[in-house]
XYZ file of C-alpha atoms in Angstrom:
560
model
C -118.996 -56.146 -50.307
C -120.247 -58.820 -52.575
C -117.482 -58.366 -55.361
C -114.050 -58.223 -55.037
C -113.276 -54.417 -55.746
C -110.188 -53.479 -57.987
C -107.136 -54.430 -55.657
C -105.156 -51.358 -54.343
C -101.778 -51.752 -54.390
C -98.995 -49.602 -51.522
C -99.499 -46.162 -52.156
C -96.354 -43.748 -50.795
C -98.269 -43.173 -47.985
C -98.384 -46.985 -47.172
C -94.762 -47.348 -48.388
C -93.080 -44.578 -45.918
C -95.316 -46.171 -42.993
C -93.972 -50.053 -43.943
C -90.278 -48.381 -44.364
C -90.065 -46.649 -41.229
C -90.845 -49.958 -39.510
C -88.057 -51.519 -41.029
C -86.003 -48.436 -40.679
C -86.146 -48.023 -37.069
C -85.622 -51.661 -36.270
C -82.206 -51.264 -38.406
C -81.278 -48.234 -36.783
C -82.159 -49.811 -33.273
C -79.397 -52.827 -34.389
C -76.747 -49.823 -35.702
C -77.291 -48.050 -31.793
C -77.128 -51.127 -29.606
C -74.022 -52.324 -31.555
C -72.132 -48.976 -31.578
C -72.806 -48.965 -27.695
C -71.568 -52.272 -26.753
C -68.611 -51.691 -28.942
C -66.693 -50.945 -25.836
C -68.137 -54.207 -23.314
C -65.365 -56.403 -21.675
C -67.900 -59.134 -21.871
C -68.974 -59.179 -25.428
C -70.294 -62.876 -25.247
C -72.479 -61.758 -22.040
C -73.658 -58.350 -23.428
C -74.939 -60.248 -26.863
C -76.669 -63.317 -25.385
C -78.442 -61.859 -21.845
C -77.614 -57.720 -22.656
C -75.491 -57.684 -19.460
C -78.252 -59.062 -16.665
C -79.450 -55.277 -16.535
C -82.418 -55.387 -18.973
C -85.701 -53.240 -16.971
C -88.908 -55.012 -17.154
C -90.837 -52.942 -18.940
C -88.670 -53.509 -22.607
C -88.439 -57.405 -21.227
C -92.187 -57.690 -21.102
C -92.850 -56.667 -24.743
C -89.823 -58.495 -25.931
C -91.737 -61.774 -24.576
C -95.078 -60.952 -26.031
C -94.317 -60.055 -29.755
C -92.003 -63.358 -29.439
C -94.889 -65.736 -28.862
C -97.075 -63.875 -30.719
C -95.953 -64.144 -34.022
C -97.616 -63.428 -37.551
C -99.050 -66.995 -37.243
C -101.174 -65.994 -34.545
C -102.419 -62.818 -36.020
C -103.422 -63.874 -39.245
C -104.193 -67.704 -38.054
C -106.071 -67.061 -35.577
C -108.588 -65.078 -37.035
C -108.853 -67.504 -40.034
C -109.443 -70.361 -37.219
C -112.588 -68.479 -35.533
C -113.748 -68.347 -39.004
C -113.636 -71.172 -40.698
C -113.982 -73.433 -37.756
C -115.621 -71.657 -34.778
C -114.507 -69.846 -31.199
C -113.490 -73.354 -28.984
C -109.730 -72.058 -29.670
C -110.443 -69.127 -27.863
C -110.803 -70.607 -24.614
C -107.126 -71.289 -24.751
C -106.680 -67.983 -22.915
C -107.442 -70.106 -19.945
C -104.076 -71.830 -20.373
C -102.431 -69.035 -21.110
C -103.393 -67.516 -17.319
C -101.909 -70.655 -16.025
C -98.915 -70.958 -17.505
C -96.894 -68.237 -14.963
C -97.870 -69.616 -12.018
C -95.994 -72.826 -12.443
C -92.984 -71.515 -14.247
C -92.629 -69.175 -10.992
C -93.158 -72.267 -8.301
C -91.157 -74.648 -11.050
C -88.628 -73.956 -13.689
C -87.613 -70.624 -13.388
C -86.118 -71.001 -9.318
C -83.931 -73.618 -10.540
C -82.182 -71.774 -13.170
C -82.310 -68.742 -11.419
C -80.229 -70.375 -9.045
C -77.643 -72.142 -11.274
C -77.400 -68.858 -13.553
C -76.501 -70.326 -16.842
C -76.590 -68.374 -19.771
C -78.013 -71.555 -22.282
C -80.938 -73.072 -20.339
C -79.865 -76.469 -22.112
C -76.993 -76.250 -19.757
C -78.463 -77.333 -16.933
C -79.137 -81.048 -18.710
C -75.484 -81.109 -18.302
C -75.069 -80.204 -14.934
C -77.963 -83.080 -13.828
C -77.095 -85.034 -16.049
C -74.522 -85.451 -18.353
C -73.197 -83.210 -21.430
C -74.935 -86.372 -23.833
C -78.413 -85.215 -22.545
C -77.048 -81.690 -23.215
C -76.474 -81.769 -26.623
C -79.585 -83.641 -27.347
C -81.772 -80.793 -25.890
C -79.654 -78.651 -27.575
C -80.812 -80.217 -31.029
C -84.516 -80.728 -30.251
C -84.562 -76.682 -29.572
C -82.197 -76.218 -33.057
C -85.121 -78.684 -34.834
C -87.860 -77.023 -32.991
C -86.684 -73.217 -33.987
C -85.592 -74.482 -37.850
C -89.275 -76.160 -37.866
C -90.530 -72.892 -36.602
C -88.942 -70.176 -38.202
C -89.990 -70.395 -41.808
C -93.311 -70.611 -40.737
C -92.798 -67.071 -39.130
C -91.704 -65.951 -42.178
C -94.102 -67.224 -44.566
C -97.112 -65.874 -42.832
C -95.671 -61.806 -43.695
C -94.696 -62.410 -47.007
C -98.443 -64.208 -47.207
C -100.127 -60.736 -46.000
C -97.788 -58.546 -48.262
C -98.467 -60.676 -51.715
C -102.350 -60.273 -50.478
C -101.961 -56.894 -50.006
C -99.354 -55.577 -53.044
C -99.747 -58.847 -55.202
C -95.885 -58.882 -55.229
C -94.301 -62.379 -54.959
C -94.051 -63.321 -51.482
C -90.180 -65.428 -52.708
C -89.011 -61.749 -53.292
C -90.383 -60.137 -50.124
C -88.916 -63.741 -48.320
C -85.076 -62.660 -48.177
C -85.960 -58.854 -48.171
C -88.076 -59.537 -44.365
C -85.026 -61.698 -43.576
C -82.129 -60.076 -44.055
C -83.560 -56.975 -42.097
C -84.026 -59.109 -39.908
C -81.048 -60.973 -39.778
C -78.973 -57.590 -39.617
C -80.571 -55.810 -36.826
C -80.086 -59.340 -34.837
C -76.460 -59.817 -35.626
C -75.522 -56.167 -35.274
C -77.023 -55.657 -32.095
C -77.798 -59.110 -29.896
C -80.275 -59.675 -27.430
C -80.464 -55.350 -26.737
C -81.134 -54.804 -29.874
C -83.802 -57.872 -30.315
C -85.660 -56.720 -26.812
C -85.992 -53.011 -28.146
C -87.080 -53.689 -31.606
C -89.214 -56.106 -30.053
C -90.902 -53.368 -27.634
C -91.256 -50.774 -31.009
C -92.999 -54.053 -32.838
C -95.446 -55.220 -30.393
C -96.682 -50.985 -30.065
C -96.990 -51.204 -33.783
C -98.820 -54.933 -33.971
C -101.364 -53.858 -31.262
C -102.059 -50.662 -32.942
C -102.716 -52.294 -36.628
C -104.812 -55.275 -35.139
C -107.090 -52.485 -32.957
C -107.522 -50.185 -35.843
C -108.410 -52.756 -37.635
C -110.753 -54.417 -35.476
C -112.774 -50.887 -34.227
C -112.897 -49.946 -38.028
C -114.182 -53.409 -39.056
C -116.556 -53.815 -36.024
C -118.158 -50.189 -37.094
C -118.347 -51.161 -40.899
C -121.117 -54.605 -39.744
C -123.060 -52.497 -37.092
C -121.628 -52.656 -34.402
C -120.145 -55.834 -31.249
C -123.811 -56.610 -31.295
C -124.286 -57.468 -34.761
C -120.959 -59.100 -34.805
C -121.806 -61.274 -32.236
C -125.491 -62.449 -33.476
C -124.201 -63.011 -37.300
C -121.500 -65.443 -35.790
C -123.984 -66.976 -32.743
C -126.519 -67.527 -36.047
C -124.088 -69.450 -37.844
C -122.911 -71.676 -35.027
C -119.347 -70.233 -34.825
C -119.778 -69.462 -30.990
C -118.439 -72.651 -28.844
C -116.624 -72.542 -26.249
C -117.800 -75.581 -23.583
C -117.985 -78.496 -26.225
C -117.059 -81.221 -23.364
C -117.130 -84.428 -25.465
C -114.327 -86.288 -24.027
C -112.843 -88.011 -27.862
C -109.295 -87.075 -28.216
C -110.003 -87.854 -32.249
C -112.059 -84.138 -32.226
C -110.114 -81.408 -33.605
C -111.194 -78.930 -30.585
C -112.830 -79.763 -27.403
C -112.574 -77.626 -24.053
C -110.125 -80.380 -22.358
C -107.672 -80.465 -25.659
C -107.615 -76.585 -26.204
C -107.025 -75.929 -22.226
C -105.332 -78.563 -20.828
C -103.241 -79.666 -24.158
C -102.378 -76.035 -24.938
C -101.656 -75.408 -21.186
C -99.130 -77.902 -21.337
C -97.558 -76.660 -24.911
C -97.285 -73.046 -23.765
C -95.504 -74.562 -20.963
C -93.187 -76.311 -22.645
C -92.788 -73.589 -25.149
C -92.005 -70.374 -22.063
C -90.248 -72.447 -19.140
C -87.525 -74.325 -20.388
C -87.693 -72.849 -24.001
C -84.167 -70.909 -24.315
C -85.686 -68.059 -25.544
C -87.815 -67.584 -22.834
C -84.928 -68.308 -20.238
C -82.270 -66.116 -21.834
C -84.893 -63.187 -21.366
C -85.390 -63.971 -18.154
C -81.991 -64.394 -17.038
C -81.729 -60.844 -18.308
C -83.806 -59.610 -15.199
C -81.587 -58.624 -12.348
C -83.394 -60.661 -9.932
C -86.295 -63.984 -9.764
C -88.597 -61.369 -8.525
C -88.661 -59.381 -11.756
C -88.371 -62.076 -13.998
C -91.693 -63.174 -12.529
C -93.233 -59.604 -12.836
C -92.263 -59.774 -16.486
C -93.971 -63.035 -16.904
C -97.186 -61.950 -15.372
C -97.263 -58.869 -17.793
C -96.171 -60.977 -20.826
C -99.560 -63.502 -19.843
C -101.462 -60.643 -19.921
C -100.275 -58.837 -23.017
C -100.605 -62.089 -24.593
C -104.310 -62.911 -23.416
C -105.078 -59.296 -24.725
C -103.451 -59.974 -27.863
C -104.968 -62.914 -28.775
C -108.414 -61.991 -27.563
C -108.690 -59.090 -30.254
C -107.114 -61.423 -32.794
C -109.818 -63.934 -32.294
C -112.821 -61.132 -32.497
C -111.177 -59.677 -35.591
C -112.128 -63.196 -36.713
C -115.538 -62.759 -35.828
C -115.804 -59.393 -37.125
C -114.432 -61.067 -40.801
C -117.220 -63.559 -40.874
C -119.602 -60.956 -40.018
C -118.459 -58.891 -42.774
C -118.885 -61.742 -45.218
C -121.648 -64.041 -43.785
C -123.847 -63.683 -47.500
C -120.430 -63.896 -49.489
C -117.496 -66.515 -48.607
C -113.893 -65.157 -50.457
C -112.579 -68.661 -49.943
C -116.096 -70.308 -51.732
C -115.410 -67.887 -54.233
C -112.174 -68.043 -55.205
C -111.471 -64.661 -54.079
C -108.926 -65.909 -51.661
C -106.554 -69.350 -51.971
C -106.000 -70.426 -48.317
C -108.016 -68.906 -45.290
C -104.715 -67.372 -44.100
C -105.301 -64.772 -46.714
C -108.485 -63.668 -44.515
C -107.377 -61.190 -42.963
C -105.252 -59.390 -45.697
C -108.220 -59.724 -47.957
C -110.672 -58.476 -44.922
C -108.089 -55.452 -44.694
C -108.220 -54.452 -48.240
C -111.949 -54.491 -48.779
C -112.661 -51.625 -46.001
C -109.517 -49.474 -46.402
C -109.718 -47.826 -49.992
C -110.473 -44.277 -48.554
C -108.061 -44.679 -45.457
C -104.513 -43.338 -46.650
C -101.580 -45.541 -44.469
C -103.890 -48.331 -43.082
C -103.009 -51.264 -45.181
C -98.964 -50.155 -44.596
C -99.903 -50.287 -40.705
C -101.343 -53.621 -41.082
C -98.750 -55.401 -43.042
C -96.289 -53.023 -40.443
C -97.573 -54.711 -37.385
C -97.877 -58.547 -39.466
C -93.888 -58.149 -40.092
C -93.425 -56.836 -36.791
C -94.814 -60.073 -35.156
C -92.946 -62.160 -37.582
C -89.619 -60.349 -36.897
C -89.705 -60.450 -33.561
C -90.473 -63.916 -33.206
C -87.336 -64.201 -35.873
C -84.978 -62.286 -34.127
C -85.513 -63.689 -30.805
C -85.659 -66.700 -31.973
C -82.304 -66.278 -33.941
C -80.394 -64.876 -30.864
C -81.592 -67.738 -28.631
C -80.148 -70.534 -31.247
C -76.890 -68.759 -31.716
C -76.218 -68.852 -28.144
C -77.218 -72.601 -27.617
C -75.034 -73.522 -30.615
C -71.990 -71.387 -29.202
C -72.410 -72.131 -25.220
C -73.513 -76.050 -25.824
C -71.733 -77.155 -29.292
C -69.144 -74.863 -30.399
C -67.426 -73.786 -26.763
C -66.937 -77.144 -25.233
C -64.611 -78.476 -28.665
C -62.261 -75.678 -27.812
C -59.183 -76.259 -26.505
C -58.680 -72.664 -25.046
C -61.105 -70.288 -24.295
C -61.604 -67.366 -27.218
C -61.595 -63.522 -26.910
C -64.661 -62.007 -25.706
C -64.497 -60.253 -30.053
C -63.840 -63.491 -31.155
C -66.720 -65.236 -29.244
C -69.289 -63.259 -30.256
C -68.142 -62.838 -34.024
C -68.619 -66.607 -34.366
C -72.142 -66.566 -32.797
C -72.985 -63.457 -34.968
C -71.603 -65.084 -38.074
C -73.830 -68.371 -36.690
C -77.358 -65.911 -36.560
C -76.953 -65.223 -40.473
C -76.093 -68.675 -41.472
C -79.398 -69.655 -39.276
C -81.003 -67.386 -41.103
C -80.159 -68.127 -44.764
C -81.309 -71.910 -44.005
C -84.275 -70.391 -42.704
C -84.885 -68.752 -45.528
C -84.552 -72.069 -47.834
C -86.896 -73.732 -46.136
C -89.837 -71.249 -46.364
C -90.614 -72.886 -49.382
C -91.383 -76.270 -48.107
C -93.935 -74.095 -46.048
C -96.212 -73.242 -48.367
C -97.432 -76.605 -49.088
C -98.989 -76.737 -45.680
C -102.080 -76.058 -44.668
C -103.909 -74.411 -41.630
C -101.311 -72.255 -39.869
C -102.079 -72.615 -36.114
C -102.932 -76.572 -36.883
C -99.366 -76.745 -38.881
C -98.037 -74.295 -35.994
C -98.756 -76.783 -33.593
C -98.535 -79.947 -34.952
C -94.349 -79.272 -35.898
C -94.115 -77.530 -32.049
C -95.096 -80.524 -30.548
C -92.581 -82.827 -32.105
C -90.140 -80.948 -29.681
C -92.076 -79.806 -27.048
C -93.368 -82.784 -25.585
C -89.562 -84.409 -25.330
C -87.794 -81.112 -23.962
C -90.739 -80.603 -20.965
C -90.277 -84.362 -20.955
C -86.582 -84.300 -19.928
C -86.339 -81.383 -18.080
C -89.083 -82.460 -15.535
C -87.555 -85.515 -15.412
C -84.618 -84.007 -14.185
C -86.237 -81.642 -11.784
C -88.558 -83.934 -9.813
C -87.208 -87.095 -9.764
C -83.882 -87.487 -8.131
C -83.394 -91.195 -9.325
C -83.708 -90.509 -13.031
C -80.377 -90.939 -14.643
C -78.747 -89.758 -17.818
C -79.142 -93.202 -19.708
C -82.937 -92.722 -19.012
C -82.897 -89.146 -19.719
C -81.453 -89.869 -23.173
C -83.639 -92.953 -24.206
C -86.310 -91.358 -23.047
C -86.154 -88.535 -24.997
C -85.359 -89.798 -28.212
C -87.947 -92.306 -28.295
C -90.304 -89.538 -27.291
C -89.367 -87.222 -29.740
C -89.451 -90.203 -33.055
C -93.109 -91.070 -31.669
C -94.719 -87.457 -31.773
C -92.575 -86.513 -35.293
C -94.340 -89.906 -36.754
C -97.924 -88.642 -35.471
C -96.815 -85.431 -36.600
C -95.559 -85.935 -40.007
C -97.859 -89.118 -40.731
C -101.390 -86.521 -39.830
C -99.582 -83.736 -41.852
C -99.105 -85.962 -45.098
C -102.792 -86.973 -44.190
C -104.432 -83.447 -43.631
C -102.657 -82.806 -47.533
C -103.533 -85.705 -49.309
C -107.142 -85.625 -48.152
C -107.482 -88.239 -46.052
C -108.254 -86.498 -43.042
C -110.764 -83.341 -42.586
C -112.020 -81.423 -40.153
C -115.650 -80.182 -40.019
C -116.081 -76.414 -40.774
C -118.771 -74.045 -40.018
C -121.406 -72.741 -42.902
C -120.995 -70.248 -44.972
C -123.197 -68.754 -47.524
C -122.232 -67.238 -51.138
C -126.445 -65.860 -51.352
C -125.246 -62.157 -51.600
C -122.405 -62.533 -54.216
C -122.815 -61.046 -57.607
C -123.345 -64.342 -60.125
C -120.184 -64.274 -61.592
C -118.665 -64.612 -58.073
C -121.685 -67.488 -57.346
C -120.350 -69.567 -60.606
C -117.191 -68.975 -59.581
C -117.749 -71.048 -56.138
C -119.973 -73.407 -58.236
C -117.212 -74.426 -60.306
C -114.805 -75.044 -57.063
C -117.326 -77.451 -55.803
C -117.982 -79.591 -58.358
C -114.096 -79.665 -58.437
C -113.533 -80.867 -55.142
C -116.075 -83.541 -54.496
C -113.755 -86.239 -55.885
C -112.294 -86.546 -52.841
C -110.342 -90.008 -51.277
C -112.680 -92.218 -49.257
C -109.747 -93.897 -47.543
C -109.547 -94.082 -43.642
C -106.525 -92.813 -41.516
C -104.855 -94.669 -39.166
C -106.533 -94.543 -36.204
C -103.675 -92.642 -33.951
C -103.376 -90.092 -36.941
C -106.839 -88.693 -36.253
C -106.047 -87.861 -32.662
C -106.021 -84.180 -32.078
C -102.452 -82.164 -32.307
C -103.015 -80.357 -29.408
C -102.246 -83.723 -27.560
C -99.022 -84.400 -29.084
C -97.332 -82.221 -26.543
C -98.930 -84.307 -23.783
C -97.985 -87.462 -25.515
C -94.029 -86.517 -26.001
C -94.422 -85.548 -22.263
C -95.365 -88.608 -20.681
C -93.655 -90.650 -22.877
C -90.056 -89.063 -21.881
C -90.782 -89.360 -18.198
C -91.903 -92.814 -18.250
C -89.713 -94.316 -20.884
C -86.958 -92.159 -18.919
C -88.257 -93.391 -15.125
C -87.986 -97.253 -16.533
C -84.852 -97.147 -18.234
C -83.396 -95.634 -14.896
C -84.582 -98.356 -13.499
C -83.162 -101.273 -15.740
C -79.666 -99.585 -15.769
C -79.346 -98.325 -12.241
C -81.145 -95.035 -10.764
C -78.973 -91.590 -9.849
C -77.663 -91.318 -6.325
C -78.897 -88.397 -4.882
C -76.230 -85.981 -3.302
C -77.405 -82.811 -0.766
C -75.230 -80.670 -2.746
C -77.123 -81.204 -5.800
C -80.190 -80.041 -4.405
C -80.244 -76.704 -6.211
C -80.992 -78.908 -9.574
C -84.383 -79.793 -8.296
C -87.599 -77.882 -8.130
C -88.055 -76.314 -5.084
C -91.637 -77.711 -5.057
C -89.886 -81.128 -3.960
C -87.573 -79.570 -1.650
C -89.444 -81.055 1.412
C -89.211 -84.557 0.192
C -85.270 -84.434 -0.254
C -82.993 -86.610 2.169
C -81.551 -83.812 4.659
C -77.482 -84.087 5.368
């Protein structure tokens, strides 16, 4: 595959597989809407689909949420161009239940609120509420148009159409199926999505693996090149990916992002019982693990594929994101529907992560912002009309800012590094909260803001950075050898280009890694929040307040 063959654009047979995607999740939106036309409830029907969601629909709801597009075409691009320490963030991922069973989930469980950001109300004060309220509305806006960018990415790669146009067409089925519907109609779309994501990424991986040779092959093309790492134990936080920052900075990240992340909690809450919600967490850690795991190989199996000729050296390609959309179009010319399965199961990832993501904010704006102005309680119609006219106004501004997207760079790094502005502050306050009874809301508050402006100034200052040159990251080889000498000029060109590059140093805190920013928003809530307790007077403990704290401290409470 040393030249890039004539580009094959959707065929009808691509088209129809693309449009009954699509078509189905609409039609899921029209059925859950028609059937909860009738609810007494409306509010509690939309938001947590009347506490009688099974596991099973639950499960896959939770893993095609976290794993979005960015994972599925990042990921891949990340074992490529910089090597397979990211994989051994699986290890996090196994750990992550555990504690939100023994933790976080017990406590809300127990309070049963519908928005999780409730609960900084009831331990603290409603001040602390509506600041974690909007951290999760900045973390989600942050988020979003990242989701969105990475499908329209794969579908310009794929059918060279504009990704701006394909931008509001992803959206607003999006945005339909979510308003029409609510959280029933999010989980069930979501369970349809993540059958048709796994199926594209294996197809494509089994088809791929077969074109190089074989797992073998794969494996000894990428060992040769010095892509296979997964113990590099240097201790410098300044390294992009070690062992300790992959598992023990994304451990506490995917924390932060499942335990006291509304989404996460509204789907639990959904569960009829603790019990189940935990059953549904175990399956979502291993769907995810899977997931991710067959993402990364596909990775492998792309560099294999192009070890003599690099698309990205060549110009073939503008960003590595485009890997995998480019991998997909090389092998599929004689394989009618694949390439409209692929793109399929890319939006699938991305609208799930939307849609969930979409539900969750409307009900933390209603439940925390909107509800507690009113001077009477609304209709149960009314209600949930204002939350559903909230999801497409979310939406729209969602849309807007996909554009300020594409000027980054890196999707998991970019992924990350905007998480963990919000991350960091919400784990922050919420274990604050749960574990130590003498925090108060002054602290809470103080200690949260100045958590959150630290991280978004590491954030934002290594972002501006990363795009201005100042800061790279070491890559692994590749080789151009086998391309045809057009292609070879081509990548000659590009070099000489880019070796006028800025010799100026960062500031030293900049280079730090991003997967610590989650760690460093953490700490720096708890102790900026345990101090300022301190100064201004701690919380008096009361016994009938004890269902606000972790039962893992249960033993070290005062008795009556």
């Amino acid at each position: 595959m040393n030249e890039q063959i004539d580009k094959r654009t959707f065929d009808w047979i691509d088209c129809t597989v693309f449009l009954i995607m699509l078509g189905v999740s609409a039609i899921v939106g029209i059925y859950h809407a028609y059937k909860a036309r009738k609810c007494p409830d409306a509010v509690k029907e939309y938001l947590v689909g009347g506490q009688t969601m099974s596991i099973f629909p639950i499960s896959m709801s939770l893993i095609s949420s976290y794993i979005s597009g960015i994972s599925i075409l990042g990921l891949p691009a990340e074992m490529y161009v910089y090597g397979t320490q990211y994989w051994s963030i699986v290890i996090a991922d196994a750990c992550v239940p555990l504690t939100m069973a023994l933790v976080y989930l017990p406590v809300f469980y127990r309070l049963q609120i519908t928005s999780s950001y409730k609960y900084l109300e009831l331990r603290f004060n409603q001040y602390v509420k509506l600041l974690g309220s909007v951290i999760f509305i900045i973390k989600m806006l942050l988020y979003i148009p990242l989701v969105v960018y990475v499908p329209a990415l794969a579908f310009n790669q794929v059918t060279g159409i504009d990704l701006h146009i394909v931008t509001p067409l992803v959206c607003a089925v999006c945005i339909f199926y979510t308003t029409l519907g609510g959280l029933k109609a999010v989980v069930w779309t979501d369970t349809i999505q993540t059958v048709v994501m796994f199926g594209g990424i294996i197809i494509v991986l089994v088809l791929g693996t077969r074109e190089v040779g074989g797992v073998g092959e794969v494996w000894q093309r990428n060992l040769d090149s010095g892509r296979i790492e997964f113990f590099n134990m240097d201790p410098n936080p300044a390294i992009r990916h070690t062992f300790w920052s992959v598992v023990f900075g994304s451990y506490l990240h995917w924390l932060a992002t499942c335990s006291v992340n509304q989404a996460m909690v509204q789907r639990c809450l959904a569960m009829p019982n603790l019990k189940k919600s935990n059953i549904t967490s175990m399956i979502m850690t291993i769907g995810i693990i899977c997931i991710v795991s067959l993402s990364c190989f596909t990775g492998l199996v792309i560099y294999a594929t192009f070890y003599k000729c690099d698309p990205l050296s060549t110009r073939q390609i503008r960003k590595s994101d485009q890997l995998l959309p480019f991998f997909v179009m090389e092998m599929t010319q004689s394989i009618p529907g694949l390439p409209g399965l692929f793109v399929s199961g890319v939006f699938s990832a991305a609208l799930s992560t939307m849609s969930t993501s979409l539900n969750s904010m409307s009900g933390v704006i209603y439940e925390d912002m909107i509800k507690p102005l009113l001077k009477r309680p609304l209709s149960p119609v009314t209600a949930s009309r204002i939350i559903k006219f909230t999801v497409v106004l979310i939406g729209v501004i969602c849309v807007a800012l996909v554009f300020v997207v594409e000027k980054l760079t890196g999707l998991i790094q970019a992924a990350k590094s905007l998480s963990g502005i919000t991350a960091g502050p919400l784990l922050g306050i919420f274990t604050l909260g749960m574990f130590f009874p003498h925090a108060n809301a002054t602290g809470a508050l103080v200690g949260a803001m100045v958590s959150l402006h630290l991280v978004a100034w590491i954030s934002f200052g290594t972002q501006a950075a990363v795009s201005n040159g100042i800061i790279s990251f070491p890559v692994k080889p590749v080789s151009i050898e086998g391309c045809s000498e057009s292609l070879q000029r081509t990548a000659t060109d590009f070099t000489s280009l880019i070796k006028n590059t800025t010799n100026e140093q960062p500031f030293f805190i900049y280079q730090m890694s991003y997967l610590w920013y989650t760690w460093v928003g953490f700490l720096t809530a708890i102790f900026i929040g345990l101090f300022v307790s301190w100064l201004t007077g701690p919380n008096r403990y009361k016994y009938e307040d004890r269902k606000l704290y972790t039962p893992v401290i249960h033993r070290l409470l005062p008795r009556k």
